[in-house]
GROMACS .gro file of C-alpha atoms in nm:
model
  116
    1MET     CA    1   0.491   1.209  -0.214
    2ILE     CA    2   0.143   1.087  -0.127
    3LYS     CA    3  -0.159   1.304  -0.196
    4ILE     CA    4  -0.475   1.220  -0.007
    5ARG     CA    5  -0.821   1.330  -0.112
    6ILE     CA    6  -1.124   1.246   0.097
    7SER     CA    7  -1.478   1.315  -0.011
    8LYS     CA    8  -1.794   1.238   0.177
    9ASN     CA    9  -2.058   1.059  -0.024
   10ASP     CA   10  -2.393   1.026   0.152
   11SER     CA   11  -2.556   0.843  -0.139
   12ASP     CA   12  -2.357   0.517  -0.103
   13LYS     CA   13  -2.466   0.259   0.151
   14ASP     CA   14  -2.109   0.149   0.234
   15ASP     CA   15  -1.780   0.332   0.257
   16LEU     CA   16  -1.569   0.303  -0.055
   17VAL     CA   17  -1.190   0.340  -0.079
   18PHE     CA   18  -0.993   0.382  -0.401
   19PHE     CA   19  -0.615   0.370  -0.423
   20LYS     CA   20  -0.454   0.512  -0.738
   21VAL     CA   21  -0.085   0.428  -0.702
   22LYS     CA   22   0.226   0.382  -0.918
   23ARG     CA   23   0.332   0.089  -0.699
   24ILE     CA   24   0.217  -0.071  -0.376
   25THR     CA   25   0.466   0.033  -0.110
   26HIS     CA   26   0.490  -0.109   0.240
   27SER     CA   27   0.291   0.187   0.380
   28ILE     CA   28   0.013   0.145   0.126
   29LYS     CA   29   0.003  -0.231   0.193
   30GLN     CA   30  -0.034  -0.158   0.566
   31ALA     CA   31  -0.320   0.085   0.496
   32ILE     CA   32  -0.494  -0.174   0.280
   33ASP     CA   33  -0.447  -0.441   0.549
   34ILE     CA   34  -0.594  -0.213   0.814
   35LEU     CA   35  -0.898  -0.137   0.597
   36LYS     CA   36  -0.950  -0.506   0.519
   37ASP     CA   37  -0.916  -0.595   0.888
   38THR     CA   38  -1.196  -0.362   0.997
   39LYS     CA   39  -1.470  -0.560   1.164
   40GLU     CA   40  -1.827  -0.444   1.194
   41GLY     CA   41  -1.873  -0.469   1.566
   42PHE     CA   42  -2.015  -0.687   1.837
   43PHE     CA   43  -2.260  -0.677   2.126
   44ALA     CA   44  -2.155  -0.647   2.490
   45SER     CA   45  -2.334  -0.576   2.817
   46THR     CA   46  -2.277  -0.256   3.008
   47VAL     CA   47  -2.136  -0.303   3.358
   48ASP     CA   48  -2.388  -0.066   3.519
   49SER     CA   49  -2.688  -0.252   3.369
   50ASN     CA   50  -2.766  -0.569   3.179
   51ARG     CA   51  -2.835  -0.375   2.863
   52GLU     CA   52  -2.662  -0.499   2.548
   53GLU     CA   53  -2.506  -0.240   2.318
   54LYS     CA   54  -2.332  -0.269   1.985
   55LEU     CA   55  -1.968  -0.167   2.001
   56GLU     CA   56  -1.724  -0.097   1.723
   57TYR     CA   57  -1.371  -0.225   1.774
   58GLU     CA   58  -1.221   0.114   1.692
   59ASN     CA   59  -1.385   0.264   2.004
   60ILE     CA   60  -1.208   0.024   2.240
   61VAL     CA   61  -0.924   0.166   2.447
   62TYR     CA   62  -0.827  -0.164   2.608
   63VAL     CA   63  -0.963  -0.507   2.699
   64GLU     CA   64  -0.896  -0.698   3.019
   65TYR     CA   65  -0.971  -1.059   3.112
   66LEU     CA   66  -1.081  -1.093   3.478
   67ASN     CA   67  -1.286  -1.358   3.660
   68ARG     CA   68  -1.361  -1.548   3.338
   69GLN     CA   69  -1.506  -1.241   3.170
   70VAL     CA   70  -1.375  -1.000   2.911
   71PHE     CA   71  -1.405  -0.637   3.025
   72ILE     CA   72  -1.404  -0.384   2.744
   73TYR     CA   73  -1.306  -0.026   2.821
   74THR     CA   74  -1.398   0.263   2.595
   75SER     CA   75  -1.336   0.629   2.671
   76THR     CA   76  -1.685   0.661   2.822
   77LYS     CA   77  -1.809   0.320   2.945
   78VAL     CA   78  -1.710  -0.025   3.061
   79TYR     CA   79  -1.866  -0.336   2.908
   80TYR     CA   80  -1.833  -0.709   2.963
   81ASN     CA   81  -1.860  -1.017   2.752
   82ARG     CA   82  -1.870  -1.375   2.875
   83SER     CA   83  -1.603  -1.520   2.649
   84SER     CA   84  -1.239  -1.607   2.676
   85LEU     CA   85  -0.972  -1.356   2.582
   86SER     CA   86  -0.847  -1.587   2.307
   87GLN     CA   87  -1.197  -1.605   2.152
   88PHE     CA   88  -1.230  -1.227   2.167
   89LYS     CA   89  -0.885  -1.178   2.015
   90LYS     CA   90  -0.966  -1.410   1.720
   91GLN     CA   91  -1.258  -1.185   1.623
   92ALA     CA   92  -1.082  -0.854   1.691
   93PRO     CA   93  -0.873  -0.657   1.440
   94ASN     CA   94  -0.491  -0.667   1.454
   95TYR     CA   95  -0.464  -0.321   1.610
   96LEU     CA   96  -0.596  -0.469   1.936
   97ALA     CA   97  -0.259  -0.609   2.043
   98GLN     CA   98  -0.201  -0.841   2.336
   99ILE     CA   99   0.049  -0.680   2.575
  100SER     CA  100   0.019  -0.927   2.862
  101LYS     CA  101  -0.150  -1.254   2.950
  102SER     CA  102  -0.478  -1.077   3.025
  103VAL     CA  103  -0.473  -0.741   2.842
  104LEU     CA  104  -0.528  -0.623   2.484
  105ILE     CA  105  -0.469  -0.259   2.396
  106ASN     CA  106  -0.581  -0.051   2.098
  107LEU     CA  107  -0.253   0.058   1.939
  108TYR     CA  108  -0.419   0.369   1.796
  109THR     CA  109  -0.500   0.501   2.146
  110ILE     CA  110  -0.137   0.506   2.268
  111LYS     CA  111  -0.021   0.863   2.310
  112GLY     CA  112   0.320   0.777   2.460
  113PHE     CA  113   0.510   0.525   2.667
  114GLN     CA  114   0.821   0.491   2.878
  115THR     CA  115   1.062   0.201   2.889
  116SER     CA  116   1.221   0.090   3.214
   0.00000   0.00000   0.00000
């Protein structure tokens, strides 16, 4: 059984994660890999203006490559970045998975799916 305790510490500058385990199981290894894979963020332009905003990868719902631009969709806005999809994917965490030639999707945003 896994017990999880989370405490908020406003005095530290960075988040800190401690694992106290008897052995490193596959699930714990996956959690560690996800935490290590977290990227800070990046800047992208909003579609409705030329304003640049900092985005965090975890807020992305999906990414689409159209007309030589990467379009980034969050739950509230659409952004674009003038890079290739392969360049974007190299910088992005593993949970942004490529599901087609031109689309990446955030695996944590999937609520369900249907096979044909």
